Short mmCIF file of C-alpha atoms and ligand atoms in Angstrom, two decimals:
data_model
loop_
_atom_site.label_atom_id
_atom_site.label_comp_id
_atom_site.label_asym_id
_atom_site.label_seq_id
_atom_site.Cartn_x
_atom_site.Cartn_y
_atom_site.Cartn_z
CA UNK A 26 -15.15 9.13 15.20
CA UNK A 27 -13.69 5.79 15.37
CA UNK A 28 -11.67 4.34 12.61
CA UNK A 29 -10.40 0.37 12.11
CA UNK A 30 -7.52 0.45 10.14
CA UNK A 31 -6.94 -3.42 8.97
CA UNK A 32 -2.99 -3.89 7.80
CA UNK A 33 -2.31 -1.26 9.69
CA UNK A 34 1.19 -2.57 10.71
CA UNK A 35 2.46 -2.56 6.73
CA UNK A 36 4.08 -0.01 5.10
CA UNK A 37 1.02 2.12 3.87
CA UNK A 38 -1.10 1.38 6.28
CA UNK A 39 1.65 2.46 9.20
CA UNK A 40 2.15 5.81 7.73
CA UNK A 41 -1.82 6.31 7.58
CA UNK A 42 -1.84 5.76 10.94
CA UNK A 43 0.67 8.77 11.76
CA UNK A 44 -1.16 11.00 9.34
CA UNK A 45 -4.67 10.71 10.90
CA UNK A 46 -2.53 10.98 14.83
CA UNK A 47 -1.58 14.30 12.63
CA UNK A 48 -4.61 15.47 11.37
CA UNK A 49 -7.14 14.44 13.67
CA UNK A 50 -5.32 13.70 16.88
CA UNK A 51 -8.79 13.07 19.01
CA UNK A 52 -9.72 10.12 16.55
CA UNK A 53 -9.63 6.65 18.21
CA UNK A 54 -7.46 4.11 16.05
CA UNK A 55 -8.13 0.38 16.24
CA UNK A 56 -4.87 -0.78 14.03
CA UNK A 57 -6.21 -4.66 13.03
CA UNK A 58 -3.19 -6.93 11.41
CA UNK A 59 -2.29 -10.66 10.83
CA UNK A 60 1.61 -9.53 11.23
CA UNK A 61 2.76 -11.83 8.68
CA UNK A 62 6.36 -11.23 6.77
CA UNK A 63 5.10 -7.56 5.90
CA UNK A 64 3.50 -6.48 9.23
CA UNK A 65 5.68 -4.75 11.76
CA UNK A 66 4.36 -3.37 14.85
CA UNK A 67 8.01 -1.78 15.35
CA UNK A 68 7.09 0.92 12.82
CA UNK A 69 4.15 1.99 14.86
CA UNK A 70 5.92 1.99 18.05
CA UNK A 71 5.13 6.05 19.29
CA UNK A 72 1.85 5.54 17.93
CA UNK A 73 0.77 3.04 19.88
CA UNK A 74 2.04 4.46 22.99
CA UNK A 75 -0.81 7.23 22.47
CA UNK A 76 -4.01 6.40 24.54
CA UNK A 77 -6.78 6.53 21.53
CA UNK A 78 -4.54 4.05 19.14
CA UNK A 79 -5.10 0.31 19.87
CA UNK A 80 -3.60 -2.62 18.69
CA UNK A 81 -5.35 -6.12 17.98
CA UNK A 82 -3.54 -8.65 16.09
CA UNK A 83 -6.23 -10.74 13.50
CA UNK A 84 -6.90 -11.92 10.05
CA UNK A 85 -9.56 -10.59 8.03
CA UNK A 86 -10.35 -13.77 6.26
CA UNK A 87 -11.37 -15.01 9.61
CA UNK A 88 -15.19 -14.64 9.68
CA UNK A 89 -15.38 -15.37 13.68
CA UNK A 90 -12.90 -13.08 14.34
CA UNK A 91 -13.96 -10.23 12.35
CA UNK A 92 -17.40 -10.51 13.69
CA UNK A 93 -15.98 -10.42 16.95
CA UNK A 94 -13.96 -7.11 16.51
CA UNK A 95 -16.87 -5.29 14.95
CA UNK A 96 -19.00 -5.91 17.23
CA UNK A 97 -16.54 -5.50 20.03
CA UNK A 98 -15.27 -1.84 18.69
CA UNK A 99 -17.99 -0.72 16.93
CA UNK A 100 -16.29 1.23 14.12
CA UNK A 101 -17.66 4.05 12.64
CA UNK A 102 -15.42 3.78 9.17
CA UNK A 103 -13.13 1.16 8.11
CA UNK A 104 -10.25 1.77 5.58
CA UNK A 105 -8.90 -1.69 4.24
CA UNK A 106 -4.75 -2.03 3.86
CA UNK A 107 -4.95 -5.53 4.50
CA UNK A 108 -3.85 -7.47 2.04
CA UNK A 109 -0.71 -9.59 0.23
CA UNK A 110 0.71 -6.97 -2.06
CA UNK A 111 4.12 -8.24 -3.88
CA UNK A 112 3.44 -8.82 -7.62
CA UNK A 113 6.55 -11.44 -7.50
CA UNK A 114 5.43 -13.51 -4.60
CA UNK A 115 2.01 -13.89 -6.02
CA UNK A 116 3.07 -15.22 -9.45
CA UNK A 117 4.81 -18.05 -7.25
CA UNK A 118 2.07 -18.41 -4.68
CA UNK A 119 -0.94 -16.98 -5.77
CA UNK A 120 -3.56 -19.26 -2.96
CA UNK A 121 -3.06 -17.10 -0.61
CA UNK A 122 -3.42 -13.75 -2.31
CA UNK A 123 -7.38 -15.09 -3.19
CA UNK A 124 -7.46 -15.66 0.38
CA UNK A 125 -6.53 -12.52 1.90
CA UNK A 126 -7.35 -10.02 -0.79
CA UNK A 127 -10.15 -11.80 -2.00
CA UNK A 128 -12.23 -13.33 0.99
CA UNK A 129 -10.42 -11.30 3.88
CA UNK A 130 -12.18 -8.01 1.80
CA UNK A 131 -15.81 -10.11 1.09
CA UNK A 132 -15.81 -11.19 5.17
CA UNK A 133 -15.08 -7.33 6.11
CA UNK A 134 -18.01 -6.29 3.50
CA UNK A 135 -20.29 -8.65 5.08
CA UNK A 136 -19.23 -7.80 8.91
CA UNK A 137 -19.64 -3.70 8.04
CA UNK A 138 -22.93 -4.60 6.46
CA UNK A 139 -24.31 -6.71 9.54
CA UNK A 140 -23.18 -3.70 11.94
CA UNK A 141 -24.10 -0.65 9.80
CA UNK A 142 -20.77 0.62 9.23
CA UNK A 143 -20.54 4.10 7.82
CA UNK A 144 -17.68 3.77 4.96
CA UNK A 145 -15.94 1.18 4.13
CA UNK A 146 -12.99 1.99 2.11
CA UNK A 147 -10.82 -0.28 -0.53
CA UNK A 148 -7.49 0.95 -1.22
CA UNK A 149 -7.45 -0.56 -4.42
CA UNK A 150 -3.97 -0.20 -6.76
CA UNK A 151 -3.84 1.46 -10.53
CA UNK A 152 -2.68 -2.57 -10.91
CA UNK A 153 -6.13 -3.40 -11.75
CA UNK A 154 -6.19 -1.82 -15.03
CA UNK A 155 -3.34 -3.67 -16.58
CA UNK A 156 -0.53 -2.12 -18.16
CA UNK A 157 -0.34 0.35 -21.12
CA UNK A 158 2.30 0.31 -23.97
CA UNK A 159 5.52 2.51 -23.99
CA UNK A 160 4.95 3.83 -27.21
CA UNK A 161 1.68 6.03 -25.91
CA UNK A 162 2.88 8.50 -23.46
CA UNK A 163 -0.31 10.43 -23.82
CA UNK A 164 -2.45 7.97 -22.16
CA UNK A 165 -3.08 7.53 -18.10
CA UNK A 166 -5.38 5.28 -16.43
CA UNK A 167 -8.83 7.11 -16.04
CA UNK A 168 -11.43 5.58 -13.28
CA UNK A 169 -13.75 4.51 -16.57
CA UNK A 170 -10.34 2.53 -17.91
CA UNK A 171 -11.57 -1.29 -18.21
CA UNK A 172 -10.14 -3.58 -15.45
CA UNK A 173 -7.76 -5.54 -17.30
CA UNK A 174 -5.53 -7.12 -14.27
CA UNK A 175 -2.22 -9.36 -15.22
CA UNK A 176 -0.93 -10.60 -12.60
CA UNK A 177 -2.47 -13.10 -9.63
CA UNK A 178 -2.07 -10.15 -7.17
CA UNK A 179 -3.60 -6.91 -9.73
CA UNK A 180 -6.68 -9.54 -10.28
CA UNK A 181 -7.33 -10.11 -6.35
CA UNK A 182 -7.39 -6.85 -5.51
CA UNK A 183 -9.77 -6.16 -9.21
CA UNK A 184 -12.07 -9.01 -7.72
CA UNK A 185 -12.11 -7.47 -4.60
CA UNK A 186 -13.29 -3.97 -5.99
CA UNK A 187 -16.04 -5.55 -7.93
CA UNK A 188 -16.94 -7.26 -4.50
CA UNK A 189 -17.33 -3.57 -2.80
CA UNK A 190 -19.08 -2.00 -6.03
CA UNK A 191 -21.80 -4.92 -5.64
CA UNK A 192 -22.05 -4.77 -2.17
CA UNK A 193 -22.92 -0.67 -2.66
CA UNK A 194 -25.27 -1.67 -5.39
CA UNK A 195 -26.94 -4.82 -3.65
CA UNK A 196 -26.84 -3.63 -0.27
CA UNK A 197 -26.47 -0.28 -0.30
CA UNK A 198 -23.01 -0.41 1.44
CA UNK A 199 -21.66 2.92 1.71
CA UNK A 200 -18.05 2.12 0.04
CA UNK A 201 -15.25 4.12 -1.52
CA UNK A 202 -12.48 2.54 -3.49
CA UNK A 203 -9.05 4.66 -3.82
CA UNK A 204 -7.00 3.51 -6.56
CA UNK A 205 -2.99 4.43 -6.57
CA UNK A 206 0.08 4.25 -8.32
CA UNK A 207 3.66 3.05 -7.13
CA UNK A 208 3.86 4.13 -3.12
CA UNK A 209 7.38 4.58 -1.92
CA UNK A 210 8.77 6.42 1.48
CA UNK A 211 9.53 5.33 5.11
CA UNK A 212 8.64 2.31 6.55
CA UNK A 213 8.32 -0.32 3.23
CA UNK A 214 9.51 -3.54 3.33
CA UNK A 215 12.70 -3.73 1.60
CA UNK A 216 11.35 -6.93 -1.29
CA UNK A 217 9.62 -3.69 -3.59
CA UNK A 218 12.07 -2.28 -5.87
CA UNK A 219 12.98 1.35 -4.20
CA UNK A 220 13.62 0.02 -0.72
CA UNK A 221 15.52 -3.43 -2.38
CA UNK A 222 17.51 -0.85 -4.41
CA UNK A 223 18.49 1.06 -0.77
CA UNK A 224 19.66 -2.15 1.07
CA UNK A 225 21.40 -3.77 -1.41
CA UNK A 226 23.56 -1.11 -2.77
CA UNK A 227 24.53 -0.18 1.27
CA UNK A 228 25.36 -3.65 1.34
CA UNK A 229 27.72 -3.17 -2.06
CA UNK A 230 25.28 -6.22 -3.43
CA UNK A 231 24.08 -6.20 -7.02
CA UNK A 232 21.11 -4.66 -7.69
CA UNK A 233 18.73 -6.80 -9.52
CA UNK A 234 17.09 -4.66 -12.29
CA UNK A 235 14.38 -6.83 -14.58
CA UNK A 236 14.53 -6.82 -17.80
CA UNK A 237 16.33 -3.88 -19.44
CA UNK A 238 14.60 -2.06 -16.58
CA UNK A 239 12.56 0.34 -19.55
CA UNK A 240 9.14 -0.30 -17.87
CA UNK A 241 7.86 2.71 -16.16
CA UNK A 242 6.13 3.38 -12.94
CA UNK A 243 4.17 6.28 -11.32
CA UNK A 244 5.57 6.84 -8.12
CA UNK A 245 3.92 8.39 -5.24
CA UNK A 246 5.28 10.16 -1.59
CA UNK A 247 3.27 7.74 0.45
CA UNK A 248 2.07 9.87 3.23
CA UNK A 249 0.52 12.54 -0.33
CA UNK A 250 -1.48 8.84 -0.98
CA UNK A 251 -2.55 8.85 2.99
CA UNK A 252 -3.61 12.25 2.75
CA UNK A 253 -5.64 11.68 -0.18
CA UNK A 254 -7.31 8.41 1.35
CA UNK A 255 -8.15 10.77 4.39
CA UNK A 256 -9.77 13.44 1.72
CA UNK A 257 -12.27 10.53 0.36
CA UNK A 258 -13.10 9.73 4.14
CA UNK A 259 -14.12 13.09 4.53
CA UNK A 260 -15.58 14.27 0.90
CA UNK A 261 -15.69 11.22 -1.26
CA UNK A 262 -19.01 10.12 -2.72
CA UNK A 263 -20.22 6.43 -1.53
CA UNK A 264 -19.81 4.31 -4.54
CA UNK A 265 -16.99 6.10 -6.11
CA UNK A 266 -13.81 5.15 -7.23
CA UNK A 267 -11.10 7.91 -6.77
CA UNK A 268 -7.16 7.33 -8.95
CA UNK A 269 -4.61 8.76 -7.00
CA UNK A 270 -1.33 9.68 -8.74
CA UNK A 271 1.05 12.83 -8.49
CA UNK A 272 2.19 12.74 -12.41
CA UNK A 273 5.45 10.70 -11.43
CA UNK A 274 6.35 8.23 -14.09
CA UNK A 275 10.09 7.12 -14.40
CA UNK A 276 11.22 4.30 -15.78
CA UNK A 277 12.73 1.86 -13.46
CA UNK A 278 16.52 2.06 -14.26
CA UNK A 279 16.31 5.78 -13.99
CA UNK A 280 14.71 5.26 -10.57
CA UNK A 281 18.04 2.70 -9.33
CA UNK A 282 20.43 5.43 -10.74
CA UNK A 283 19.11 7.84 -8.78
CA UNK A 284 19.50 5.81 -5.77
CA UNK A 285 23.11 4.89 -6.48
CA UNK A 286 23.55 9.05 -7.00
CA UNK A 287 22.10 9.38 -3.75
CA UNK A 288 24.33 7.01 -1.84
CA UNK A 289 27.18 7.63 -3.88
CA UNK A 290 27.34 4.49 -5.18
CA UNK A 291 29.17 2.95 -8.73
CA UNK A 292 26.36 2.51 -11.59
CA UNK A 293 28.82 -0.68 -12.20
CA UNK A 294 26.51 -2.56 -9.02
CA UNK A 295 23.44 -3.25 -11.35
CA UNK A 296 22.37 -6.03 -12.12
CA UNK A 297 20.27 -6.87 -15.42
CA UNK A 298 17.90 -10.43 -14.22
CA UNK A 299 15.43 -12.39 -15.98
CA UNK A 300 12.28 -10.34 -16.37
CA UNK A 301 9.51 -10.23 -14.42
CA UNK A 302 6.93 -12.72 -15.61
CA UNK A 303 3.73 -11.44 -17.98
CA UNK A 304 5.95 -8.04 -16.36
CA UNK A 305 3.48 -4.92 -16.94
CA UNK A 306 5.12 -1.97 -19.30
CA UNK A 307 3.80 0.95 -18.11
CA UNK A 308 1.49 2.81 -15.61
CA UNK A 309 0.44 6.47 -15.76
CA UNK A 310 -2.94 7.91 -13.59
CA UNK A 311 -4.82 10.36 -14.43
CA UNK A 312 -6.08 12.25 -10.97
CA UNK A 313 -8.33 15.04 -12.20
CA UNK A 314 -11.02 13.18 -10.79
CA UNK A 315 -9.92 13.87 -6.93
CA UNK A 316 -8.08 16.75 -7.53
CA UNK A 317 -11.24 18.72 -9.19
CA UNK A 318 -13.67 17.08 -6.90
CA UNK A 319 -12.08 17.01 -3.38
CA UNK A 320 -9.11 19.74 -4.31
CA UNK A 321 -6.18 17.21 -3.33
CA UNK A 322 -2.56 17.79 -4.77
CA UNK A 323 0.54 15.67 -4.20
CA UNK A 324 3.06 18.02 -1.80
CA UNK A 325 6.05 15.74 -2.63
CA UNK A 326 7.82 15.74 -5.50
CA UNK A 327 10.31 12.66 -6.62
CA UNK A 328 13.33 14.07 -5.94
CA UNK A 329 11.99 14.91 -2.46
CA UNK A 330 10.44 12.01 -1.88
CA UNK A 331 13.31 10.17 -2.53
CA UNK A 332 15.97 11.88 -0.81
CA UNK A 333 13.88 11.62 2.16
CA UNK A 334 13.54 8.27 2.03
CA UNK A 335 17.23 7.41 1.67
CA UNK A 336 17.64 9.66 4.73
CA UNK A 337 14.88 7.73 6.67
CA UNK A 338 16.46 4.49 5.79
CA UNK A 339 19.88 5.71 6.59
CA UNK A 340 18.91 6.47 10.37
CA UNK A 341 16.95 3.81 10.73
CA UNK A 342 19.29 1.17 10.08
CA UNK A 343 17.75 -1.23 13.10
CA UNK A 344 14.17 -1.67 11.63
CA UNK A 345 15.74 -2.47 8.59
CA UNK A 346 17.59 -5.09 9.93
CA UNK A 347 15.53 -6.47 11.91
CA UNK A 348 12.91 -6.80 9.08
CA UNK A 349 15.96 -8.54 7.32
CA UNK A 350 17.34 -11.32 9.73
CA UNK A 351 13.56 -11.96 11.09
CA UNK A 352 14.27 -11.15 14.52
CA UNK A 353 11.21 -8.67 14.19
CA UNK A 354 8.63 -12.11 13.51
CA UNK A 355 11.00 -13.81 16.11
CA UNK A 356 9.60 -11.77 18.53
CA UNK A 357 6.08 -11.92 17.54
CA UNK A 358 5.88 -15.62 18.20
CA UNK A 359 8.01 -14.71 21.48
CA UNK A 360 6.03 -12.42 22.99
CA UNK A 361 2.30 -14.00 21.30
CA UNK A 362 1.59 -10.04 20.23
CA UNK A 363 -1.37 -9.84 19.65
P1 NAD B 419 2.23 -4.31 2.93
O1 NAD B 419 2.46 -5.66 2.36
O2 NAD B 419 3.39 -3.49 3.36
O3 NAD B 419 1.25 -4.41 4.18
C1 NAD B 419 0.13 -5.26 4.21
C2 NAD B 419 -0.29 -5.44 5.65
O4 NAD B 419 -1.44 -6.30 5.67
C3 NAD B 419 0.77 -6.11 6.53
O5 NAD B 419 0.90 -5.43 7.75
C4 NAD B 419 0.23 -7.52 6.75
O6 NAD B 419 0.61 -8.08 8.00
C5 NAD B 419 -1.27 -7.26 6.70
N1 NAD B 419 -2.04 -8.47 6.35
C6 NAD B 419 -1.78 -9.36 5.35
N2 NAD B 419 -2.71 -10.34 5.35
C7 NAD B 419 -3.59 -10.04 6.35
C8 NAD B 419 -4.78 -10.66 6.83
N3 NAD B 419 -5.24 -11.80 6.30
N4 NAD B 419 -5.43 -10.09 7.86
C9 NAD B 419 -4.96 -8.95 8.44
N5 NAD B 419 -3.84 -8.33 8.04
C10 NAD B 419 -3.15 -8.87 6.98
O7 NAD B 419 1.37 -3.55 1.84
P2 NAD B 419 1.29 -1.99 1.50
O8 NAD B 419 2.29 -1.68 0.46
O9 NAD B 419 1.24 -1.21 2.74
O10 NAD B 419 -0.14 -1.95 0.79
C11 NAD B 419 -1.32 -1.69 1.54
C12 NAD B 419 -2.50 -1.70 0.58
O11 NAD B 419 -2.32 -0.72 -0.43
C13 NAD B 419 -2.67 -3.03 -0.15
O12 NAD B 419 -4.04 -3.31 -0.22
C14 NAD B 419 -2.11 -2.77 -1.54
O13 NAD B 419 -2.78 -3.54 -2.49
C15 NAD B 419 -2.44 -1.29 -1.72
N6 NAD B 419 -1.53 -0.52 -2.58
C16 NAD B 419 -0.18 -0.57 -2.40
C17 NAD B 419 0.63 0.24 -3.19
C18 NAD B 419 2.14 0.23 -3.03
O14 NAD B 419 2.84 0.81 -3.84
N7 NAD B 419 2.69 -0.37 -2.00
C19 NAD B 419 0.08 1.08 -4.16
C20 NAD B 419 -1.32 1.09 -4.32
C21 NAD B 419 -2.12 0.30 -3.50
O1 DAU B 420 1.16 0.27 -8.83
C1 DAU B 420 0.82 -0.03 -7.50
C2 DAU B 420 1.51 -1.31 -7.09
O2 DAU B 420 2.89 -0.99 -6.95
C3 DAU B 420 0.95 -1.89 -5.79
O3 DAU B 420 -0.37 -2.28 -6.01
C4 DAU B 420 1.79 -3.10 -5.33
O4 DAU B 420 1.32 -3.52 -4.06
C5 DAU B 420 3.23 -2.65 -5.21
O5 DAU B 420 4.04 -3.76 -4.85
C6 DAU B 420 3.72 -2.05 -6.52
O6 DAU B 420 3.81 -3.07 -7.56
P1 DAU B 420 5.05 -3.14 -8.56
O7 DAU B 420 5.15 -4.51 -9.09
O8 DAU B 420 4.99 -2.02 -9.54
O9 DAU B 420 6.23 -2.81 -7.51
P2 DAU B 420 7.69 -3.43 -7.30
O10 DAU B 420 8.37 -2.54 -6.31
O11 DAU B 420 7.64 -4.89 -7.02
O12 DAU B 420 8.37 -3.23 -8.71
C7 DAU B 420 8.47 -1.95 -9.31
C8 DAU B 420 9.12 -2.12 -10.67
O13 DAU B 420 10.49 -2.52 -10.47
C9 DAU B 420 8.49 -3.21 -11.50
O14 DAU B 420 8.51 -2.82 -12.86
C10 DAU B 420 9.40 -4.42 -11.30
C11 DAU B 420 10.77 -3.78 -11.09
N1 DAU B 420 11.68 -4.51 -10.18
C12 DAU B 420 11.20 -4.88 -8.96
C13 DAU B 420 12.01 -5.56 -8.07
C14 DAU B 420 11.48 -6.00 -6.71
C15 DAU B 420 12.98 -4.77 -10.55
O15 DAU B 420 13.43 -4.40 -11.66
N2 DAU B 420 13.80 -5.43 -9.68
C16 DAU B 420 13.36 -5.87 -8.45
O16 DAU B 420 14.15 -6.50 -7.70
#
């Protein structure tokens, strides 16, 4: 079996990478990326030293291209990471989110289509149903919730879904669409609150917490989310779409305390900032869709999760910094990668 994993230098798509080396170590891995700000071939570095993972740097809004590849590796699956995926940036820049997230997904439904690709999977975010209030703890985001998306970003990646559910419908596309909460865990670039939190309060910086910091997100061990995308590639049902969530809400200032715990660091460093514009309250999933259908379970709790992740970021000072001062894209334009 041959997989294309596109984004497969960002955070979530890295750490998929090592899970499948994990799980299925015969696989062959094509890892497809632009490496813009977010894509860093560092964190794949062992993997790619393995002879069935291959690297090829591209842009999936680049119909040529992707036609190219395709027909060049002949895929049997392709999971989509691809994509711009900071809520802040796209309320300031929002163009290029469309193009990526947008187009980049239509021109790899089109290119899987033309070469009879056997799944195509969207991972999708819980981002697409919009928010829900703080007042109503009893409800969660089921996979019948309306899309409802606020932000440029959540309504890319909702057009984008609709794009895969009429390509299965039209064409007959064999899709899946995963939807998740909050990732968090080794590996993510340090402009999303958990890893922000971690590098500014080594550097004894203010931490910048929105608002009174009372809106809640469902966090999620990233490589329980890989496992579950893996589960769908195996089990899943063309044409469904699967939440994924471990039951991990916490509102966000209790989330930058218990960083500053971890490092030992005053409560006196945070920051309250202007809020987050059209800033979404709340999310909560509901998983009893892919836990009763293909058995998964999240393995990592929060307190884990996050004590891991401080530890990962602790030894791994260098990627961090390097994702920091730029001298990681510095050396893509070097070296051409790709
Ligand atoms: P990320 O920003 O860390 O990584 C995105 C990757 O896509 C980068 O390597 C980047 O270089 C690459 N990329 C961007 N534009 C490209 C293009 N035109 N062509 C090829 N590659 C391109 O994002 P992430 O957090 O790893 O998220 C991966 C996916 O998961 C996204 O689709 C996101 O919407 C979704 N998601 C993220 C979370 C989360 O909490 N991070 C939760 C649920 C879903
Ligand atoms: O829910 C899934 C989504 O989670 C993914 O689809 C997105 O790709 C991913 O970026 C994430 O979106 P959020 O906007 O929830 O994540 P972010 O880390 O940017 O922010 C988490 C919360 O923390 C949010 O309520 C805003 C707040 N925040 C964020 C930053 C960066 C702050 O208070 N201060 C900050 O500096």
């Amino acid at each position: 079996m041959k997989l294309l994993v596109t984004g497969g230098a960002g955070f979530i798509g890295n750490n998929f990478i090592y899970v499948q080396l994990d799980r299925h170590p015969e696989r062959e891995l094509v890892c497809l990326d632009k490496l813009t700000y977010a894509g860093n071939l560092e964190s794949l570095g062992p993997a790619l030293e393995r002879p069935n993972v291959k690297f090829i740097r591209g842009d999936i809004a680049d119909r040529e291209e992707m036609d190219a590849v395709i027909a060049q590796e002949r895929p049997d699956v392709v999971v989509n990471f691809a994509a711009e995926s900071h809520v802040d940036r796209s309320i300031t820049d929002p163009a290029v989110f469309l193009r990526t997230n947008v187009m980049g997904t239509q021109v790899l439904l089109d290119t899987c289509r033309i070469y009879g690709v056997q799944r195509f999977h969207q991972v999708s975010t819980d981002e697409v149903y919009g928010d829900l209030p703080l007042d109503r703890p009893e409800l969660a985001f089921t996979e019948d919730t309306p899309l409802a998306p606020s932000s440029p970003y959540s309504a890319s990646k909702a057009a984008a879904d609709l794009l895969c559910q009429a390509y299965h419908r039209t064409y007959g596309l064999p899709i899946t669409i995963s939807r998740c909460s909050n990732n968090y865990g080794p590996y993510q670039f340090p402009e999303k609150l958990i890893p922000l939190m971690i590098l500014e309060a080594l550097g004894d910086r203010p931490l910048p917490v929105y608002g009174q910091g009372l809106n809640v997100r469902d966090w999620l061990y990233v490589t329980d989310h890989c496992r579950a995308i893996d589960l769908i590639l195996e089990a899943g049902q063309p044409g469904q779409v699967y939440n994924i969530g471990g039951y991990g809400e916490r509102r966000n200032i209790d989330v930058v305390k218990a960083v500053l715990a971890q490092l030992d660091k005053p409560e006196s460093l945070i920051s309250f900032v202007e809020d987050r514009k059209g800033h979404d309250l709340r999310y909560a999933i509901d998983p009893a869709l892919i836990q009763r259908e293909l058995g998964w379970r999240p393995e990592t709790s929060f307190d884990e999760g996050l004590k891991k992740t401080i530890q990962w970021y602790l030894d791994n000072r260098s990627w961090l910094e390097h994702i920091v001062d730029g001298s990681w894209q510095d050396r893509v334009e070097r070296d051409r990668i790709g």
